[in-house]
Coordinates of C-alpha atoms and ligand atoms in Angstrom, one line a residue:
X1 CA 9.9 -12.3 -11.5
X2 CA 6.6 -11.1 -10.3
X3 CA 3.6 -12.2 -13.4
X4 CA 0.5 -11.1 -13.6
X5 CA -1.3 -13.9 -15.5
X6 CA -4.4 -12.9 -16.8
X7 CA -6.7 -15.8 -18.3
X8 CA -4.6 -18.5 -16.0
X9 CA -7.0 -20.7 -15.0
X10 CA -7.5 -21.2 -18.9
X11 CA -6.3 -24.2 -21.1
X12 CA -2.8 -22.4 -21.5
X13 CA -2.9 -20.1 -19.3
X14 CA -2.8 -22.6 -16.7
X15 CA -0.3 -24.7 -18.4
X16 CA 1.9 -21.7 -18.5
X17 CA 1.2 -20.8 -14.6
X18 CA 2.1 -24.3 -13.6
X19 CA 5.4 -24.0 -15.5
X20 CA 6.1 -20.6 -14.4
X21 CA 5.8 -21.9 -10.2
X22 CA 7.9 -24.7 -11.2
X23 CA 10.4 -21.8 -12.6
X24 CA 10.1 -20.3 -9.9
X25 CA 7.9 -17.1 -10.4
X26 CA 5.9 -15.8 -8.5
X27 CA 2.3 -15.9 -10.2
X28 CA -1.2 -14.1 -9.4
X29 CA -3.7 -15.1 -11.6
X30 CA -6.6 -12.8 -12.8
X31 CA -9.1 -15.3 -13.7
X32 CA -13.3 -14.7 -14.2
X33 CA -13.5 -18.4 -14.1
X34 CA -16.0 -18.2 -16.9
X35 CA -17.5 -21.9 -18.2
X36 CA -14.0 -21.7 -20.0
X37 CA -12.1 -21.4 -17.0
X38 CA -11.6 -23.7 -13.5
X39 CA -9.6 -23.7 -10.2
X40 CA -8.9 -27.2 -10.6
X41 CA -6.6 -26.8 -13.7
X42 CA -4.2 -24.9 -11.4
X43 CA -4.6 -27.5 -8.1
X44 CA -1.2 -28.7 -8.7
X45 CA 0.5 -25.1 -7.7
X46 CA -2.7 -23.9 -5.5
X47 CA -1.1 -23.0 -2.1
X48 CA 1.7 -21.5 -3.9
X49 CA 0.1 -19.1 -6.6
X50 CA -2.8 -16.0 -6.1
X51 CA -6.1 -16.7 -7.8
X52 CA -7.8 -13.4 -8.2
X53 CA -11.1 -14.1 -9.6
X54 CA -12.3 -11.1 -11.8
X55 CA -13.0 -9.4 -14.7
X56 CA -10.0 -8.0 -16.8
X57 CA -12.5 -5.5 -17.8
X58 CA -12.5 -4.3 -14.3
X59 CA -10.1 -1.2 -14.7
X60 CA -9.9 -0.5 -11.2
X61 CA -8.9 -4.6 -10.2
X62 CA -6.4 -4.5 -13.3
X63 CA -4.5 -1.1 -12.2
X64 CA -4.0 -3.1 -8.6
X65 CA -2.6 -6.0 -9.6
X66 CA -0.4 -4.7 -12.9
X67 CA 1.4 -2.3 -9.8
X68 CA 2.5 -5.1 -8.2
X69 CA 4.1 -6.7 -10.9
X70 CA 6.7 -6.9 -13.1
X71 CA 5.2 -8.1 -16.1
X72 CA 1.5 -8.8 -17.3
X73 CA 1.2 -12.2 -19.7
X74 CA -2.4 -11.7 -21.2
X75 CA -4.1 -14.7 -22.0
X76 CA -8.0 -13.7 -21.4
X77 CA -10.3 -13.8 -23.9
X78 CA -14.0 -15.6 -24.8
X79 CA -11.7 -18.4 -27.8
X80 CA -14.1 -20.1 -29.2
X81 CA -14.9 -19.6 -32.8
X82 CA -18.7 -22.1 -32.8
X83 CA -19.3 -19.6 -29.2
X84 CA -18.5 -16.7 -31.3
X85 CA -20.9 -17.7 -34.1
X86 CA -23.9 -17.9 -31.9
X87 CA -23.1 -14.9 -29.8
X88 CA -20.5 -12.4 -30.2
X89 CA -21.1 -9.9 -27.7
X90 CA -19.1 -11.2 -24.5
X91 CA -15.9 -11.4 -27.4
X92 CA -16.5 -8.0 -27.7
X93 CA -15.9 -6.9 -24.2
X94 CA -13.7 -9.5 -23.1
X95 CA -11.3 -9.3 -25.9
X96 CA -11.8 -5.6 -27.2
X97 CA -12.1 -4.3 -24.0
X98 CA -10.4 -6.1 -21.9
X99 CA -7.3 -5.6 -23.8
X100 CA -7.9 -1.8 -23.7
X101 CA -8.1 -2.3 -20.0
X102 CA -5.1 -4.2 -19.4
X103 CA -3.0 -1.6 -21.9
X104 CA -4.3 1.1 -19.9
X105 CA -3.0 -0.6 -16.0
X106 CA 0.5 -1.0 -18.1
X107 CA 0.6 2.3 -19.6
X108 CA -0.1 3.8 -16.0
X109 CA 2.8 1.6 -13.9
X110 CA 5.0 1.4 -16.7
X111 CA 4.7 -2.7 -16.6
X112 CA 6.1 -5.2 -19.3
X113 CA 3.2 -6.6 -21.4
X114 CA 3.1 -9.7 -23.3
X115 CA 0.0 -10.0 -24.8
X116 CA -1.5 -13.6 -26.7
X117 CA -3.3 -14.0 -29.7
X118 CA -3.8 -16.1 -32.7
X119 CA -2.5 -17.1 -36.2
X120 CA -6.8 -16.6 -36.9
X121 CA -6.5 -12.9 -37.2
X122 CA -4.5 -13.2 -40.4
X123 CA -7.8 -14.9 -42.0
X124 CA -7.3 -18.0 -44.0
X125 CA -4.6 -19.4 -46.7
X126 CA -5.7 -21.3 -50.1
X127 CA -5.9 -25.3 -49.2
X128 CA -3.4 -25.9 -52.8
X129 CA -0.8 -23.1 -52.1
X130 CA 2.4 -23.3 -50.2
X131 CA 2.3 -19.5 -48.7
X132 CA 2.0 -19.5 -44.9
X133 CA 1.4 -16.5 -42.4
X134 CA 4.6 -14.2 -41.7
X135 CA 4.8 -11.2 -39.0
X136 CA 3.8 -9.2 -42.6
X137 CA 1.0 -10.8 -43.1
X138 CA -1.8 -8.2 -43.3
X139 CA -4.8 -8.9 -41.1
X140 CA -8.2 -10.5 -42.5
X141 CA -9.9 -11.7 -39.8
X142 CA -13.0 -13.6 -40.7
X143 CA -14.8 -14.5 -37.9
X144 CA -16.4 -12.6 -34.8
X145 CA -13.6 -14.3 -32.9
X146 CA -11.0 -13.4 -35.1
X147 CA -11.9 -9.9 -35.2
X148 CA -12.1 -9.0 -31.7
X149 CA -8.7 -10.5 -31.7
X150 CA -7.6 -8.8 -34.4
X151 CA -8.7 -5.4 -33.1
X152 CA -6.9 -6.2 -29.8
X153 CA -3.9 -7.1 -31.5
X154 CA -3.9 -3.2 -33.0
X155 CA -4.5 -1.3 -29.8
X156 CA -1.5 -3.0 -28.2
X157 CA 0.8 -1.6 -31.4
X158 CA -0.9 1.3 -30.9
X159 CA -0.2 1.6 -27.3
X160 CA 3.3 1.0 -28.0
X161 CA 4.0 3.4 -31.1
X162 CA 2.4 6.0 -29.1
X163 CA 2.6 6.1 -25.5
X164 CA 5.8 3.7 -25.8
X165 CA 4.2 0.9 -23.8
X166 CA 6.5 -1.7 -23.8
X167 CA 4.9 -4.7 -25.2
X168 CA 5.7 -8.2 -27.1
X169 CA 3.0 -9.8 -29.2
X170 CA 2.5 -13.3 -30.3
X171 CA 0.1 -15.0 -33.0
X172 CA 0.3 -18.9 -31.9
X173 CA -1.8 -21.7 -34.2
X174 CA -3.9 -24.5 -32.5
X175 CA -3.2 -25.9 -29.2
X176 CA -3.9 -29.3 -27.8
X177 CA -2.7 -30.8 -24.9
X178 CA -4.2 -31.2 -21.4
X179 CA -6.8 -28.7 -19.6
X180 CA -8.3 -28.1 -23.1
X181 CA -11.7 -27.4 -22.9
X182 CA -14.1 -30.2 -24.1
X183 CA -15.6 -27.7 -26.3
X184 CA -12.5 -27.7 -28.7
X185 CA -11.6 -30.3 -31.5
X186 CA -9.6 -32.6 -30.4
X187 CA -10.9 -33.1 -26.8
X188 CA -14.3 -33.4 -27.9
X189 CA -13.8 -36.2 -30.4
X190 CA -11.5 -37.7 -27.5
X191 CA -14.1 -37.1 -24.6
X192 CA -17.1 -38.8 -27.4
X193 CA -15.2 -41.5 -27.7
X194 CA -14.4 -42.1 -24.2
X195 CA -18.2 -41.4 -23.2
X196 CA -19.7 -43.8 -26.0
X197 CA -20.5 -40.9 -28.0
X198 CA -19.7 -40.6 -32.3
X199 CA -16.8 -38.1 -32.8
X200 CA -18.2 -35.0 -34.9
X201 CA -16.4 -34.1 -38.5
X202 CA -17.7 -30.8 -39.8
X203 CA -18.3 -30.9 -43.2
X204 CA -15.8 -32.9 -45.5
X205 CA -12.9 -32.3 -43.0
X206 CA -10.7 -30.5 -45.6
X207 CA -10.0 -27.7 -43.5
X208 CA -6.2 -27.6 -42.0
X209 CA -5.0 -26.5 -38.7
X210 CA -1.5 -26.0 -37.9
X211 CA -0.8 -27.7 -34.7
X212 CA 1.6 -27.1 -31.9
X213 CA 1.7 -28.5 -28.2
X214 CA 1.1 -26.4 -25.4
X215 CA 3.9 -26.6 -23.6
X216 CA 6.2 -25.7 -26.7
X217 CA 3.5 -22.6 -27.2
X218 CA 4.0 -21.8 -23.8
X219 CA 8.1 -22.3 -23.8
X220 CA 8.1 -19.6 -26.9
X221 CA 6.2 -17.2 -24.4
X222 CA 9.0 -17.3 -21.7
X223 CA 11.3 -16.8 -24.5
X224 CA 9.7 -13.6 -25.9
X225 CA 9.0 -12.7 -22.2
X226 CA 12.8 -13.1 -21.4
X227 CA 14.3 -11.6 -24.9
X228 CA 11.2 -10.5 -27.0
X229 CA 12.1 -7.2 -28.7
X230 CA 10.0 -4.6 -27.7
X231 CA 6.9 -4.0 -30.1
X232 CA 7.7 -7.0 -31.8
X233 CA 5.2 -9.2 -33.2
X234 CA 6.4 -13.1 -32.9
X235 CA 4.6 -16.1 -35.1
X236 CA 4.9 -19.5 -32.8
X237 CA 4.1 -22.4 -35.0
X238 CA 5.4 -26.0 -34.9
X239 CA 5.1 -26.5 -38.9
X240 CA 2.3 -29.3 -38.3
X241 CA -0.2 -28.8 -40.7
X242 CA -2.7 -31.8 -40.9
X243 CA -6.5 -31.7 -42.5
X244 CA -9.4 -32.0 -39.5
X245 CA -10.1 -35.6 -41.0
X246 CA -6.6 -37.1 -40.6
X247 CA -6.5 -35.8 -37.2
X248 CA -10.0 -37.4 -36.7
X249 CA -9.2 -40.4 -38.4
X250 CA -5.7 -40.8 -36.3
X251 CA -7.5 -40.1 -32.6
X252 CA -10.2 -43.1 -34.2
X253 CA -6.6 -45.3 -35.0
X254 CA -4.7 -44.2 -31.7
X255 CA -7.9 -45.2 -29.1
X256 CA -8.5 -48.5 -30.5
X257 CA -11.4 -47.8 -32.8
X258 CA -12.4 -47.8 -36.8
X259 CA -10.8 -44.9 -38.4
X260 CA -14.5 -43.9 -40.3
X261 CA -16.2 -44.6 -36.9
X262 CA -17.4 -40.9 -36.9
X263 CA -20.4 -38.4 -38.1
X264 CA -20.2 -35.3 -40.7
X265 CA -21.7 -32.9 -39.1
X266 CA -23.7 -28.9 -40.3
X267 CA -20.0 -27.1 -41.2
X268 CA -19.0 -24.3 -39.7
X269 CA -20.1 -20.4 -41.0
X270 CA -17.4 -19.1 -42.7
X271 CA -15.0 -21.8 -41.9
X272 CA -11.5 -20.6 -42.5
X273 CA -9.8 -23.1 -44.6
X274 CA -6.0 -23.3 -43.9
X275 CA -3.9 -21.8 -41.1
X276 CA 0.1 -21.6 -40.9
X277 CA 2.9 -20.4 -39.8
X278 CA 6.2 -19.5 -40.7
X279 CA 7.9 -19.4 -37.2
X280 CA 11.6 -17.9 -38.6
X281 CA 11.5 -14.8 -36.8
X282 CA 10.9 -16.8 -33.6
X283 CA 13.7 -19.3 -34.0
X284 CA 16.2 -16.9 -36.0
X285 CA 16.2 -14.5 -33.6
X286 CA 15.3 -16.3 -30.3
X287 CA 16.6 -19.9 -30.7
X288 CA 12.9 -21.4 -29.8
X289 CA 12.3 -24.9 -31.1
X290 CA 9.5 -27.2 -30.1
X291 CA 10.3 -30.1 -28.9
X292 CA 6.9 -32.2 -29.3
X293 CA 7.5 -32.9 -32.8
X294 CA 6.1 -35.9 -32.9
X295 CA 2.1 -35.2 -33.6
X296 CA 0.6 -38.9 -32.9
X297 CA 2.7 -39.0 -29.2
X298 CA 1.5 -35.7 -28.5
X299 CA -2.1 -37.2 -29.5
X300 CA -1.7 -40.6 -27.4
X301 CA 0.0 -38.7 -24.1
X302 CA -3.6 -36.1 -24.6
X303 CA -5.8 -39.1 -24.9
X304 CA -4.2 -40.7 -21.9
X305 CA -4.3 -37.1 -20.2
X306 CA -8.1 -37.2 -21.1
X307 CA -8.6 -41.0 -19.8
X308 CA -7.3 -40.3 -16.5
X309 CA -8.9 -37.1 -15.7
X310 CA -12.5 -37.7 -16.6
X311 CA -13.3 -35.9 -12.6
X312 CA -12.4 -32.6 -15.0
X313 CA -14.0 -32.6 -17.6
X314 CA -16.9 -35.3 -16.9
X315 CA -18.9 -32.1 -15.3
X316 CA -18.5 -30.1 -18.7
X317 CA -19.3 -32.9 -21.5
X318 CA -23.4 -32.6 -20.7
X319 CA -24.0 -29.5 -21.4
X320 CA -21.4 -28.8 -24.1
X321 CA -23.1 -31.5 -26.3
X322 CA -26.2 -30.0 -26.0
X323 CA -24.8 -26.6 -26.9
X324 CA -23.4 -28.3 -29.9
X325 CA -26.5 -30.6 -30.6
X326 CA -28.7 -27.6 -30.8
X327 CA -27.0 -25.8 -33.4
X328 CA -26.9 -29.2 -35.4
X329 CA -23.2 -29.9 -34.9
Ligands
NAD1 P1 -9.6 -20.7 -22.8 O1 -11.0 -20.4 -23.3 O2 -9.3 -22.1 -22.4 O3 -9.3 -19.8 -21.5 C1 -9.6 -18.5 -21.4 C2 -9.5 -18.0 -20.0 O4 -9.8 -16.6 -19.9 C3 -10.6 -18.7 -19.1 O5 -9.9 -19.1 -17.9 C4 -11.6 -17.7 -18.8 O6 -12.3 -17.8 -17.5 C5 -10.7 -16.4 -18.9 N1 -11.5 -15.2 -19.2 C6 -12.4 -15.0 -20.3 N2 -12.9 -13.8 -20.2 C7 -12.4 -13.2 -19.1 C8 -12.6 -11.9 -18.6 N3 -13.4 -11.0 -19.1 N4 -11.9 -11.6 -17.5 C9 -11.0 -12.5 -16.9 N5 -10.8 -13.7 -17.4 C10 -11.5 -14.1 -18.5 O7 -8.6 -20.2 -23.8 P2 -7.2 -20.7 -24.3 O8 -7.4 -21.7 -25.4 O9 -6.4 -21.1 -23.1 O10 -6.6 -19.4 -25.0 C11 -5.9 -18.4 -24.2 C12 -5.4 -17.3 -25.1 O11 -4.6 -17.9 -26.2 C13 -6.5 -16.5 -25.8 O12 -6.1 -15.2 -25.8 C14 -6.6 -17.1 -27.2 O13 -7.1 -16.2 -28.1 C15 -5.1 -17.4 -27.4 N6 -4.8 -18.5 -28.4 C16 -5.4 -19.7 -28.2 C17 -5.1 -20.8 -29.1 C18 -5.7 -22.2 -29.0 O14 -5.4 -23.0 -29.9 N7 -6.4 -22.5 -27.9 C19 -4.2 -20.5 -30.1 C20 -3.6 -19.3 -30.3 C21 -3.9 -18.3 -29.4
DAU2 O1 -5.6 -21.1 -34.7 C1 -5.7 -20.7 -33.4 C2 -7.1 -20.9 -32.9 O2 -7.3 -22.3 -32.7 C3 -7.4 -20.2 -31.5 O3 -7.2 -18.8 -31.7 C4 -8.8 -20.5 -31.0 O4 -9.0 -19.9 -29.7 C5 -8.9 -22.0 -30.9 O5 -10.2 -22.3 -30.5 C6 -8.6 -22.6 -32.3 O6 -9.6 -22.3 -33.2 P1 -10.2 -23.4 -34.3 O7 -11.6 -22.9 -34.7 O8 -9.2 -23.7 -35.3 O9 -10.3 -24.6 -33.3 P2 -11.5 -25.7 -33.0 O10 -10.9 -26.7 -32.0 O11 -12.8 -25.1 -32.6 O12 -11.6 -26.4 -34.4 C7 -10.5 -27.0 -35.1 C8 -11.0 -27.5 -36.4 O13 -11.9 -28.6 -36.2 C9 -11.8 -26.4 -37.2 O14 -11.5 -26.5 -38.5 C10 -13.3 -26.8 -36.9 C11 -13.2 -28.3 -36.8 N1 -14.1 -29.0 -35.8 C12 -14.3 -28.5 -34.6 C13 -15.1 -29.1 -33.7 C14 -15.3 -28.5 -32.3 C15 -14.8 -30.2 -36.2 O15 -14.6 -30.7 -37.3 N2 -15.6 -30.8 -35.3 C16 -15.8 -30.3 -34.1 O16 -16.5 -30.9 -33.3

């Protein structure tokens, strides 16, 4: 199969490109290689992928590359809620209309679409009440992020209910895993600790994410790409649902250090509260399963991923902290 991957040289998307070579498609990667994004995350399948780097706002570049494939898997966007916070125009264009873009290149060479986004665009749950996010879920997005998600997430059904595009959707909760930027939770507090730095709680650390391992986000992915129905909206979600300040207190535990050796930091604006997911659709219909169950060995095989590649994110660490030092967090 012939993929354009757009957003590859991303934290997932470049874990998804170096499983699809090793599957043996054949990958060209659309890539603006923003701060987010780096040609080293894809070095282990280099000589055997293209790396386009441009903007998936670029109509022209986009209708090129969608006719020579067989199926776009859109992973570009500006993900970062903090980034969003302080300025929301690039999620605007990249996510808004860069989505528009990529509908249109499908909609003219009648290409397969799978287009990513996130459980964020269904708002946030109560912290004391069992309900989790279905495919019925009616969108709330609260944050700039979110919303540009969210509005992306409606073009594509509109795309499909009305020109017939033939696209898959899927809303996937919090990643971790290697290539994740140092920007993000768990590799920051990882990356402080590893660079004699205090790990950063925002406010009490009540707040719960829902987490899932790349790779199993990613296997979900091929599944909808190989037998997604057509329109359909899939929820991935590995039914791991832990505050911020276990997972703080754990990464503390896990790298040797005292569980409370950490600083509460200025929360977030509008922090949503609770994500998760109710995956049935996904394993009902398509058999997925994750298969990194096991939170704390996914945590220890990322720290270990993090201690032995400080020559990729070492260059990063700098000026993120200062980002995040200036805005008090
Ligand atoms: P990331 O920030 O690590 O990577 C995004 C990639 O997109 C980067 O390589 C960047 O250079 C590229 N990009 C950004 N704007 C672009 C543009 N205008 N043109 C071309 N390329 C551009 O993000 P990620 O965490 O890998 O997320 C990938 C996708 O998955 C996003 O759509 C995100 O909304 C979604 N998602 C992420 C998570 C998560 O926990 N990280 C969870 C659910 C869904
Ligand atoms: O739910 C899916 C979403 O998960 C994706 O759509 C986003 O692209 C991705 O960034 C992620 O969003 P979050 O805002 O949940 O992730 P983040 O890693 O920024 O933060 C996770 C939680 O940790 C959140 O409650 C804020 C908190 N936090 C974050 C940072 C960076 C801290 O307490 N301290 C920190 O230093």
């Amino acid at each position: 199969m012939r993929l354009l991957v757009t957003g590859g040289a991303g934290f997932i998307g470049a874990n998804f490109v170096q499983d699809a070579v090793r599957d043996g498609a054949s990958v060209t990667v659309l890539d603006a290689l923003t701060y987010a994004g780096s040609r080293e995350s894809l070095a282990p399948v280099a000589d055997r992928i293209r790396l386009v780097e441009g903007d998936v706002c670029d109509a022209a570049l986009v209708s090129s590359l969608t006719a020579d494939a067989d199926a776009v898997v859109h992973f570009a966007a500006e993900t970062h809620v903090d980034n969003a916070l302080a300025d929301p125009a690039p999620f605007v264009q990249s996510n808004v209309v860069g989505t528009f873009t990529v509908l249109e290149a499908v909609r003219r060479h009648g290409v397969r679409l799978h287009h990513i986004s996130t459980d964020e665009v269904y708002g946030d749950l109560p912290l004391d009440d069992p309900a989790r996010f279905t495919e019925n879920t009616p969108y709330n997005p609260s944050s700039p992020y979110s919303s540009t998600k969210a509005a992306a997430d409606l073009l594509v059904r509109a795309w499909v209910r009305s020109y017939g595009v033939h696209a898959t959707l899927s809303n996937c909760s919090n990643n971790y895993g290697p290539y994740q930027h140092v920007e993000k939770f768990i590799p920051r507090q990882i990356t402080n600790v590893l660079t004699g730095r205090r790990p950063k709680l925002y406010g009490a650390g009540a707040n719960v994410r829902d987490w899932i391992h790349v790779d199993d986000h990613n296997a979900a992915v091929r599944r909808i790409l190989a037998d997604g129905k057509a329109g359909q909206t899939y929820l991935i979600g590995a039914q791991c649902e832990q505050n911020n300040l276990t997972v703080m207190r754990t990464l503390l535990r896990l790298m040797g250090r005292d569980p409370d050796d950490f600083d509460h930091v200025t929360d977030r604006a509008g922090h949503d509260l609770r994500y998760a997911i109710d995956p049935s659709t996904l394993t009902d219909e398509l058999g997925w399963k994750p298969v990194h169950t096991d939170f704390e060995d996914g945590l220890r095989n990322t720290i270990d991923w993090y201690r032995a590649n400080e020559s990729w994110w070492g260059p990063l660490k700098e000026q993120v902290e200062a980002n995040y030092q200036e805005r008090g967090q």
